[in-house]
PDB file of C-alpha atoms in Angstrom:
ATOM      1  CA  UNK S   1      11.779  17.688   1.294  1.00 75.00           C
ATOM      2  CA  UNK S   2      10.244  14.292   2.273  1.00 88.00           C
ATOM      3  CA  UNK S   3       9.624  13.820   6.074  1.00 91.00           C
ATOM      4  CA  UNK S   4      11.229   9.560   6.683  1.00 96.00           C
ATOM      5  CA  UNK S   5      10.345   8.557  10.052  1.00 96.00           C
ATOM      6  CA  UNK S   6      12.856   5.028  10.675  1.00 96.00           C
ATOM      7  CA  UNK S   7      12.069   3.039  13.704  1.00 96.00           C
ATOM      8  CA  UNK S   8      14.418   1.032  14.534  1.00 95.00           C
ATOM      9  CA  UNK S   9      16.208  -0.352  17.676  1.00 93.00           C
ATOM     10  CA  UNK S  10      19.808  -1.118  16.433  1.00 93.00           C
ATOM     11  CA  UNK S  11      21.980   2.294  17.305  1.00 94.00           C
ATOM     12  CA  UNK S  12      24.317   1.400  14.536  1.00 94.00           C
ATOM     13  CA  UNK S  13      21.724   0.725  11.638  1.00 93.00           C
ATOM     14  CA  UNK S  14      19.722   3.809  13.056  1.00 94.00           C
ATOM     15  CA  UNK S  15      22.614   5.541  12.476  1.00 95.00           C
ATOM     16  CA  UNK S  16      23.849   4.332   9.101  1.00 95.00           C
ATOM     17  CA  UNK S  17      20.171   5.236   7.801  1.00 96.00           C
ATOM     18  CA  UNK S  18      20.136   8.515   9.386  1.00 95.00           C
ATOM     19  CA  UNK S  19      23.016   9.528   7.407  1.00 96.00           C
ATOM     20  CA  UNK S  20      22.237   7.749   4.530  1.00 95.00           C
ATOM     21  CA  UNK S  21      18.895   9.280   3.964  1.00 95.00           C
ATOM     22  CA  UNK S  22      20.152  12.732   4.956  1.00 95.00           C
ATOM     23  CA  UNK S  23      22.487  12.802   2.938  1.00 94.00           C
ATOM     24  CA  UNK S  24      19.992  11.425   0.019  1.00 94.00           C
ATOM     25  CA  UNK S  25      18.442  15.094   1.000  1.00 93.00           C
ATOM     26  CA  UNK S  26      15.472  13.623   2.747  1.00 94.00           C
ATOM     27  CA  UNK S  27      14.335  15.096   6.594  1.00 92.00           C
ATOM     28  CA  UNK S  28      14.730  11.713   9.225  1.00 95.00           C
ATOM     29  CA  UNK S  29      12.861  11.414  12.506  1.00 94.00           C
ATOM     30  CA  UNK S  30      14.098   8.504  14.568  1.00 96.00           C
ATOM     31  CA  UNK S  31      12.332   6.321  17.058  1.00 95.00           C
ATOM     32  CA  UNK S  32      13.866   3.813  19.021  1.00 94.00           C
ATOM     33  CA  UNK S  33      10.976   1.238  19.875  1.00 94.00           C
ATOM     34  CA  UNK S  34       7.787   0.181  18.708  1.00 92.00           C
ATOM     35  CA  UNK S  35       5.522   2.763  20.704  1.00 92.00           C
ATOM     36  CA  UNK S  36       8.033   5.291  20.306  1.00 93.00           C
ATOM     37  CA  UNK S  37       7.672   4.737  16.253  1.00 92.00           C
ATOM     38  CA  UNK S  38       3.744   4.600  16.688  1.00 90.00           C
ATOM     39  CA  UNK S  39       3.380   7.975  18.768  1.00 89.00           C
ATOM     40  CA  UNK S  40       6.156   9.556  16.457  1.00 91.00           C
ATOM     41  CA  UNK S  41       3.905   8.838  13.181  1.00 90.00           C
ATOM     42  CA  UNK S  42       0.863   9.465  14.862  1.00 84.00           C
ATOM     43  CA  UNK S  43       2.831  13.518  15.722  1.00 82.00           C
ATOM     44  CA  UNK S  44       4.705  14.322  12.136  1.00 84.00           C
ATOM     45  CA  UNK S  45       3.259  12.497   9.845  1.00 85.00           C
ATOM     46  CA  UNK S  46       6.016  10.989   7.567  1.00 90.00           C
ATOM     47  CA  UNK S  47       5.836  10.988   4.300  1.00 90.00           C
ATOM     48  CA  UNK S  48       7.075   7.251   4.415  1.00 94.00           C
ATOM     49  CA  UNK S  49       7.964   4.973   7.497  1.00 96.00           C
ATOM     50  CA  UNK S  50      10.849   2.504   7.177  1.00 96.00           C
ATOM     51  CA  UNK S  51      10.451  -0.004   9.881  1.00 95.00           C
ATOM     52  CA  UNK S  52      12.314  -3.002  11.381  1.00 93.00           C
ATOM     53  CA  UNK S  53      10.246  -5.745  12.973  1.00 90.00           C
ATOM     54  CA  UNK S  54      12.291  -7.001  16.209  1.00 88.00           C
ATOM     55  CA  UNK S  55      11.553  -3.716  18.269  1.00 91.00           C
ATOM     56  CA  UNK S  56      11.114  -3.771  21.577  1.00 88.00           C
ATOM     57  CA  UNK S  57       7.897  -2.535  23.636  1.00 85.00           C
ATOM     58  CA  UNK S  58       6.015  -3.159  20.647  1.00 89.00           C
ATOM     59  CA  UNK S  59       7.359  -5.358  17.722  1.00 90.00           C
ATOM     60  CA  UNK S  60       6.689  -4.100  13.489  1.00 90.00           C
ATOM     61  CA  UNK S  61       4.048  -6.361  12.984  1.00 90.00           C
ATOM     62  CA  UNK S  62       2.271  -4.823  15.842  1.00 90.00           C
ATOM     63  CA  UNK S  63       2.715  -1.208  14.692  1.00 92.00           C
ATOM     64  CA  UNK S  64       2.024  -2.235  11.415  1.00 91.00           C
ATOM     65  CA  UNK S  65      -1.219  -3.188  12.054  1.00 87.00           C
ATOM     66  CA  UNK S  66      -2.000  -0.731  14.165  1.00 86.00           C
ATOM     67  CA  UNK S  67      -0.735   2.437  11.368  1.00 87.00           C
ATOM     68  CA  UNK S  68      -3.137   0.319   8.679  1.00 80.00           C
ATOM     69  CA  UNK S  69      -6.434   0.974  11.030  1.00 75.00           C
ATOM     70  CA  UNK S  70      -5.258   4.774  11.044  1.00 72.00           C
ATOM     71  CA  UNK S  71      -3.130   5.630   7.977  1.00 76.00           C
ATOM     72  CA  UNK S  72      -2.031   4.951   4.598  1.00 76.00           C
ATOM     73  CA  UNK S  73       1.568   5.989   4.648  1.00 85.00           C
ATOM     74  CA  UNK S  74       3.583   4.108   2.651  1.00 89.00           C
ATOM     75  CA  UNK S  75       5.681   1.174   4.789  1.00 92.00           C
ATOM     76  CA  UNK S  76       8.895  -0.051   3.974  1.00 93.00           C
ATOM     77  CA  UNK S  77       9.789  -3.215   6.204  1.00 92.00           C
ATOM     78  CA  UNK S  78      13.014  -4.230   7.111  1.00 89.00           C
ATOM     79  CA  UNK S  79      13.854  -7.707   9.253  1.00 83.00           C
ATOM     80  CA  UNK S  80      16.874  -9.922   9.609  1.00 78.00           C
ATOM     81  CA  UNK S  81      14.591 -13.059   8.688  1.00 71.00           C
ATOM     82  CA  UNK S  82      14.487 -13.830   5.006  1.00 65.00           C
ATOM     83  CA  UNK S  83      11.767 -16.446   5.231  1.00 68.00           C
ATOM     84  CA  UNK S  84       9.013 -16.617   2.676  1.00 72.00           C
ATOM     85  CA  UNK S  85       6.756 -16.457   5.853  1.00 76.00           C
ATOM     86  CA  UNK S  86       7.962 -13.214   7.135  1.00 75.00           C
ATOM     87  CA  UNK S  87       7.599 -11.285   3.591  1.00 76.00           C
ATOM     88  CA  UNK S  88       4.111 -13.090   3.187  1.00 79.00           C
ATOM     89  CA  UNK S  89       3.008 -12.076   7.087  1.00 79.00           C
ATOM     90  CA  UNK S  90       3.965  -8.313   5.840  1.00 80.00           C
ATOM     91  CA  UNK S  91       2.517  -7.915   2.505  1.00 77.00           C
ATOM     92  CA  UNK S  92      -0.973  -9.077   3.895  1.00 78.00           C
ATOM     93  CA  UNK S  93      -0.614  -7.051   7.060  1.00 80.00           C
ATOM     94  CA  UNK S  94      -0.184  -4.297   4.417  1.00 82.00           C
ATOM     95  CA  UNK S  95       3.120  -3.581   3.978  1.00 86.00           C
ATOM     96  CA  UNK S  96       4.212  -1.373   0.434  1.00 86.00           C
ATOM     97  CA  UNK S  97       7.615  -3.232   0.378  1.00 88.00           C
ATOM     98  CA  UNK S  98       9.777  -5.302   2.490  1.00 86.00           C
ATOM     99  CA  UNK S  99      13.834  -5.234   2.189  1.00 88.00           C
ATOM    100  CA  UNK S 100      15.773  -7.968   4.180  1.00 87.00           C
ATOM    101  CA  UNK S 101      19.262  -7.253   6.308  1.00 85.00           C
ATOM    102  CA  UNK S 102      21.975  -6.603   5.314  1.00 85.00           C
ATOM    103  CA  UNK S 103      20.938  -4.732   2.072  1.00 88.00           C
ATOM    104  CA  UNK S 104      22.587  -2.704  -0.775  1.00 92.00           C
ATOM    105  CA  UNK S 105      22.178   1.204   0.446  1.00 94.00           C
ATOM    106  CA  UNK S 106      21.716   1.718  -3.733  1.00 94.00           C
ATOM    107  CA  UNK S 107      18.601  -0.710  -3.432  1.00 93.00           C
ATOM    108  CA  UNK S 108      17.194   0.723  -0.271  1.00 94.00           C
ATOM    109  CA  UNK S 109      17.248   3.767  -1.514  1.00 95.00           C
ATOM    110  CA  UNK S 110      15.876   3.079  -5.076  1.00 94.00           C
ATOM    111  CA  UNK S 111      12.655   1.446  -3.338  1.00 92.00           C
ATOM    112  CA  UNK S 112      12.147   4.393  -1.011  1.00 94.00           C
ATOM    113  CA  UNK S 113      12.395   6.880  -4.207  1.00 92.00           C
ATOM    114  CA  UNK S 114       9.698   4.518  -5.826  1.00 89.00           C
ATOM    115  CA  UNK S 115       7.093   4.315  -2.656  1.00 89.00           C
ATOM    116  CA  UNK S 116       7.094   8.107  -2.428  1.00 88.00           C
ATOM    117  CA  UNK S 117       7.247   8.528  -6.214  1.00 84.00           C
ATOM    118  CA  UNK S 118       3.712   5.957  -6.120  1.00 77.00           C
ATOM    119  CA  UNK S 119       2.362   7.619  -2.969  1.00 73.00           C
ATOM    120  CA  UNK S 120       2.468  11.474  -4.298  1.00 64.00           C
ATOM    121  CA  UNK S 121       1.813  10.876  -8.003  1.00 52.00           C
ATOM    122  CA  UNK S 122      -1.525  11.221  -9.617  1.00 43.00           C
ATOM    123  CA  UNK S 123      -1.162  12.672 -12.685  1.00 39.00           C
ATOM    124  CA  UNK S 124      -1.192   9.668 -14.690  1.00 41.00           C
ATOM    125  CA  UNK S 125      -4.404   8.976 -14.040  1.00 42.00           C
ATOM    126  CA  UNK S 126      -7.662   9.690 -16.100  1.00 48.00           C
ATOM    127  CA  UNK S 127      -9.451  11.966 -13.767  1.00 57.00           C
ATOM    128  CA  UNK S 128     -12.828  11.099 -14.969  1.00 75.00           C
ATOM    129  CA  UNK S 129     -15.402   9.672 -12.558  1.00 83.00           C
ATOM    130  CA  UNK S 130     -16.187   5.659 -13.153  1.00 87.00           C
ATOM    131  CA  UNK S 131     -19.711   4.858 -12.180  1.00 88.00           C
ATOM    132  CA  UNK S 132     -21.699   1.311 -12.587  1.00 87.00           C
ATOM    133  CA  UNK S 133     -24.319   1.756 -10.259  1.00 88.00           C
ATOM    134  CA  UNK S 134     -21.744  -0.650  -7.678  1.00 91.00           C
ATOM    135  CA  UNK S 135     -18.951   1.083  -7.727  1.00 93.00           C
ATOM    136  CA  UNK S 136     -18.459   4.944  -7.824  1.00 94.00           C
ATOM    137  CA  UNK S 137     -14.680   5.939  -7.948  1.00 92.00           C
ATOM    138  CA  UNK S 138     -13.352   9.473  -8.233  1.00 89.00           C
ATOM    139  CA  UNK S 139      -9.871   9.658  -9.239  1.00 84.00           C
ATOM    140  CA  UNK S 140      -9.704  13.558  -8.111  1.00 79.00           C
ATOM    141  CA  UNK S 141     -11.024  13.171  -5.045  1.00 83.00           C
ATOM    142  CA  UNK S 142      -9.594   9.930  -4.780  1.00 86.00           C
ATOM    143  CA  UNK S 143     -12.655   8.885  -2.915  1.00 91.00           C
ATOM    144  CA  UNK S 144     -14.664   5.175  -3.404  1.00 94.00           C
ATOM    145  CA  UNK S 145     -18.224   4.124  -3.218  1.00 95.00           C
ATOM    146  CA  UNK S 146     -19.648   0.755  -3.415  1.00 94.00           C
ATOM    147  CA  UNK S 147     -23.727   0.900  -3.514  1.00 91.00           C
ATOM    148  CA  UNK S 148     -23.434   4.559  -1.933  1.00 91.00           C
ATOM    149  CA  UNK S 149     -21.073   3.666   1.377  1.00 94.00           C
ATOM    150  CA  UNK S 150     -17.595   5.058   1.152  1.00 95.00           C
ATOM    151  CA  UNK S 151     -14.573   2.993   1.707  1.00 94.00           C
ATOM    152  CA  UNK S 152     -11.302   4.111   2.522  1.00 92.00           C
ATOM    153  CA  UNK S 153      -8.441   2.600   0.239  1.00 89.00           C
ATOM    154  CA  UNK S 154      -4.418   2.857   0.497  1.00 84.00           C
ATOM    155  CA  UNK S 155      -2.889   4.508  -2.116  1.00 81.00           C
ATOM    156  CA  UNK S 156      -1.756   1.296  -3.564  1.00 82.00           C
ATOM    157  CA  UNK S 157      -5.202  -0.541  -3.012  1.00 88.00           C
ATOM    158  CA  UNK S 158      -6.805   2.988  -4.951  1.00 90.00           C
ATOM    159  CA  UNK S 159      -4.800   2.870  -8.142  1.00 88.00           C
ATOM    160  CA  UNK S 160      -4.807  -1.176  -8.086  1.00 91.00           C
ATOM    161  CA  UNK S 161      -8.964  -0.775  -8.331  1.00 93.00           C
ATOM    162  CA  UNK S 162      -8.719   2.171 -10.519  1.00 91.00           C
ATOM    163  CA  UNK S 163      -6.364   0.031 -12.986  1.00 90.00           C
ATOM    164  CA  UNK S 164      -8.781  -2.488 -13.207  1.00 93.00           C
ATOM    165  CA  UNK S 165     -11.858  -0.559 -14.022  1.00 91.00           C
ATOM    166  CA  UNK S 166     -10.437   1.028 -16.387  1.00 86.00           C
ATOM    167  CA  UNK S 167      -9.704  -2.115 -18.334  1.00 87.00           C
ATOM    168  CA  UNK S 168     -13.366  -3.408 -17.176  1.00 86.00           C
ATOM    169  CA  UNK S 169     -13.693  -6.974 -18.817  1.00 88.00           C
ATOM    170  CA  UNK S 170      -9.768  -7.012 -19.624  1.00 89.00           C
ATOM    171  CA  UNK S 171      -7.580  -9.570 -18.077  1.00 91.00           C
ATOM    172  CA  UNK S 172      -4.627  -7.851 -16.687  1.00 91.00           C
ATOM    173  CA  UNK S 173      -1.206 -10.031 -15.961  1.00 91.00           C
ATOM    174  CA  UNK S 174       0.578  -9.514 -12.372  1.00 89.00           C
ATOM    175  CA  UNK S 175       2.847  -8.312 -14.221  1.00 86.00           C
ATOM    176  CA  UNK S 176       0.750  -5.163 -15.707  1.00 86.00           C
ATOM    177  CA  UNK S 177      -0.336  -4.303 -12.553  1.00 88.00           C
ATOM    178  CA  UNK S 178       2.810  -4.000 -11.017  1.00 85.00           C
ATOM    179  CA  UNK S 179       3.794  -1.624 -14.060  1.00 80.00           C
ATOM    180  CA  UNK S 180       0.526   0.102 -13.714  1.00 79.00           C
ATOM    181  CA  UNK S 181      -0.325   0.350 -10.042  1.00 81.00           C
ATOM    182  CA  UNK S 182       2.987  -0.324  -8.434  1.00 77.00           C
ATOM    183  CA  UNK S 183       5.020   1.605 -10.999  1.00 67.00           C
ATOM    184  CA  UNK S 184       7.378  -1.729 -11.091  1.00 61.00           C
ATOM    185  CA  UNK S 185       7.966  -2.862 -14.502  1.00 55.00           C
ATOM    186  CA  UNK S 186      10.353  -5.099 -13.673  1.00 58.00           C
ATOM    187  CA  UNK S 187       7.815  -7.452 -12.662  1.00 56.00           C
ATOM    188  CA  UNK S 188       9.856  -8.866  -9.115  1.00 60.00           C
ATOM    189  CA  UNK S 189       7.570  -9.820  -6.379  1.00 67.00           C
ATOM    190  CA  UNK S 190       4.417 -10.514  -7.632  1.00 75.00           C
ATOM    191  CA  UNK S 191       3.205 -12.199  -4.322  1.00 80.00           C
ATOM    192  CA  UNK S 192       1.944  -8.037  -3.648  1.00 83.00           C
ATOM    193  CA  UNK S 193      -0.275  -8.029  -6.381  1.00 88.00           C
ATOM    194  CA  UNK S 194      -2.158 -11.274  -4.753  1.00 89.00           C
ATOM    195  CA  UNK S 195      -2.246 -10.323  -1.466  1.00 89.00           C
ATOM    196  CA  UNK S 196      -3.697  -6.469  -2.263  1.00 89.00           C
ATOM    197  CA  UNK S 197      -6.352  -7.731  -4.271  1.00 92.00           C
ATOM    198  CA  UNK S 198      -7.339  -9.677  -0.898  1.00 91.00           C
ATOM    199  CA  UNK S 199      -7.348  -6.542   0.855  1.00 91.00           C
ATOM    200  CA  UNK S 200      -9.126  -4.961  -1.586  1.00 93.00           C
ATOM    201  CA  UNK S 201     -11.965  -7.558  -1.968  1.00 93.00           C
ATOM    202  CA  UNK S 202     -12.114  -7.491   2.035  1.00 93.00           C
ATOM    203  CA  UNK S 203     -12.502  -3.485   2.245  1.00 93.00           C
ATOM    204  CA  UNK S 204     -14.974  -3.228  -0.707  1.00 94.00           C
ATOM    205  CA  UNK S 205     -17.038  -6.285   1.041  1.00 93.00           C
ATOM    206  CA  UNK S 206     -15.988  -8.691  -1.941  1.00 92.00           C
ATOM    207  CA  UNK S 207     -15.103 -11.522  -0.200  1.00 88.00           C
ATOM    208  CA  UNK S 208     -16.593 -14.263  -2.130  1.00 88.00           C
ATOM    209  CA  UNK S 209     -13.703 -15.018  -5.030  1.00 81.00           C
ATOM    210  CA  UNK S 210     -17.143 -16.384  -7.462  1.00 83.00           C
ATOM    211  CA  UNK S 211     -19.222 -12.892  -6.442  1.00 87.00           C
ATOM    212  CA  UNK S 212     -16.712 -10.659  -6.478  1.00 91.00           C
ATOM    213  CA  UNK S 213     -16.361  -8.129  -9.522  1.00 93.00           C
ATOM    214  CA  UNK S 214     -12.668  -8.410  -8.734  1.00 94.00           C
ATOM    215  CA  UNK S 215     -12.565 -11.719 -10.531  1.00 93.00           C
ATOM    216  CA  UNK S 216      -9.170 -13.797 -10.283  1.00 92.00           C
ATOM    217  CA  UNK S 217      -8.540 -15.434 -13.966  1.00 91.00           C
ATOM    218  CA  UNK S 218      -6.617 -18.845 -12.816  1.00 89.00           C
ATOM    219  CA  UNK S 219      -2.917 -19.001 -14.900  1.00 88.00           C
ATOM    220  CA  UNK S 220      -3.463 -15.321 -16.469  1.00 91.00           C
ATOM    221  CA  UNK S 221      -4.101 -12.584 -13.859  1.00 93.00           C
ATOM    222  CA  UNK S 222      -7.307 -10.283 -12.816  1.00 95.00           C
ATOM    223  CA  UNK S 223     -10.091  -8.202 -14.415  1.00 94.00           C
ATOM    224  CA  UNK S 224     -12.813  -6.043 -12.945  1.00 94.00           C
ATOM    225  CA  UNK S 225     -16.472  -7.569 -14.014  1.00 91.00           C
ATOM    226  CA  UNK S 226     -18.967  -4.268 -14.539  1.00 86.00           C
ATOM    227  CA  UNK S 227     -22.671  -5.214 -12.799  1.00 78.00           C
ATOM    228  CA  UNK S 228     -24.557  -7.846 -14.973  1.00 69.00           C
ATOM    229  CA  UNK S 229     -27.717  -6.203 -14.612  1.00 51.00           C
ATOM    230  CA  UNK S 230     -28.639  -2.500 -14.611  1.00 40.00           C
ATOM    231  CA  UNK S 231     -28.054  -0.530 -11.889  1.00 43.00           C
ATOM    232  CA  UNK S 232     -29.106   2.670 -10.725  1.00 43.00           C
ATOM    233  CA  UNK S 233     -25.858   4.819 -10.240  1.00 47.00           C
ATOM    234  CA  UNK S 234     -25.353   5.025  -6.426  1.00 47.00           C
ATOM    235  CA  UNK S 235     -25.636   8.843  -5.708  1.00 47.00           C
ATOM    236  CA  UNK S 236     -22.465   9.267  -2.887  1.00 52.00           C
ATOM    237  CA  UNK S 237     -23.870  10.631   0.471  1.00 49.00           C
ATOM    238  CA  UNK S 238     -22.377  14.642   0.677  1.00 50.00           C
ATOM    239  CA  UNK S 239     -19.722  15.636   2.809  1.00 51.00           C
ATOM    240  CA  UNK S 240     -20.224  16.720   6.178  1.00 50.00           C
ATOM    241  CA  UNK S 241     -20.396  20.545   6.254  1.00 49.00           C
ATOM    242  CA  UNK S 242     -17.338  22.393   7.476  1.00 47.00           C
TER     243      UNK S 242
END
């Protein structure tokens, strides 16, 4: 049974989602304000967070960013403000998806099932190691190297990279990534794939767009660019003994 942790101020929507997900046969924790929802995550770790943004104490945005510095667990947003700004502002604070009020039960419920679908599978992915003497990824492990110095990646921000170096020098749509990485085929909302390859440059210390092996093709999509020059495979330090 997946743990939901919903954190979210209104008693009446808290309740309609309580019920709607228990009944779905999923385990809800509730919180009622922002540092509530942040000390509640931080306790049972919840297999997926839905959040709201106007919270007192401390407002989604805030907790947001703070989960992201800590945690990788999936984040469904939910706000009353439909602008473009508000569903930009939460896709580069790191948000998996972002539902505005009111909204269909049916929907909500159909995005949740996909976020925890994306965030336990792995079996669709080739499990062996991809080396360039840059970057070092280990599907199994699900640990990254670039030139021997781990980096921590989301789920989302691992299978986008792993996607891409697996078609090295192929130029893959928004579209395929979605279907690939996001298991979305149906192609909606392809602002995410932009703003998580800018996350993913900044972790992986990519941040020039003309440097960057994450290369953005201008009218077509992106493609991972192997080293130009020989490298020495980057040997990844060993794990701390137990």
């Amino acid at each position: 049974m997946s743990r939901l942790l919903v954190v979210e101020d209104d008693p009446d929507i808290s309740l309609a989602l309580k019920l709607l997900f228990t009944r779905s046969g999923y385990e809800v924790h509730h919180a009622r304000d922002g540092r509530a929802g942040l000390r509640d995550a931080y306790a049972e770790h919840p297999d997926l967070i839905v959040l709201d943004v106007g919270l007192p104490e401390m407002d989604g945005w805030q907790v947001l960013e703070r989960l992201r510095d800590i945690s990788d667990v999936p984040v469904l947003v939910l706000t009353a403000h439909g602008q473009e700004t508000d569903k930009v502002r939460g896709l580069r604070s790191g948000a998996d998806d972002y539902l505005t009020k009111p909204f269909a039960n049916a929907e909500l419920l159909a995005r949740v099932e996909a976020l925890l679908r994306r965030s336990t599978s792995s079996t669709s992915w080739a499990s062996q190691v991809y080396d360039d003497g840059v970057l070092h990824l280990d599907p199994t492990s699900r640990r990254v190297f670039v030139e021997g110095n781990e980096v921590r990646l989301t789920p989302t921000e691992f299978r986008l990279l792993n996607t891409l170096v697996r078609h090295a020098g192929a130029v893959l749509s928004p579209n395929q990534l979605l279907s690939q990485a996001w298991d979305d085929p149906t192609g909606i909302g392809q602002e995410r794939v932009k703003f998580a390859v800018l996350r993913l440059r900044r972790k992986l210390g990519w941040t020039d767009p003309e440097a960057s092996p994450v290369e953005s093709v201008r009218g077509f999509g992106y493609r991972y660019r192997r080293p130009t020059t020989a490298a020495t495979p980057q040997t990844p330090a060993p794990a701390p003994a137990p």
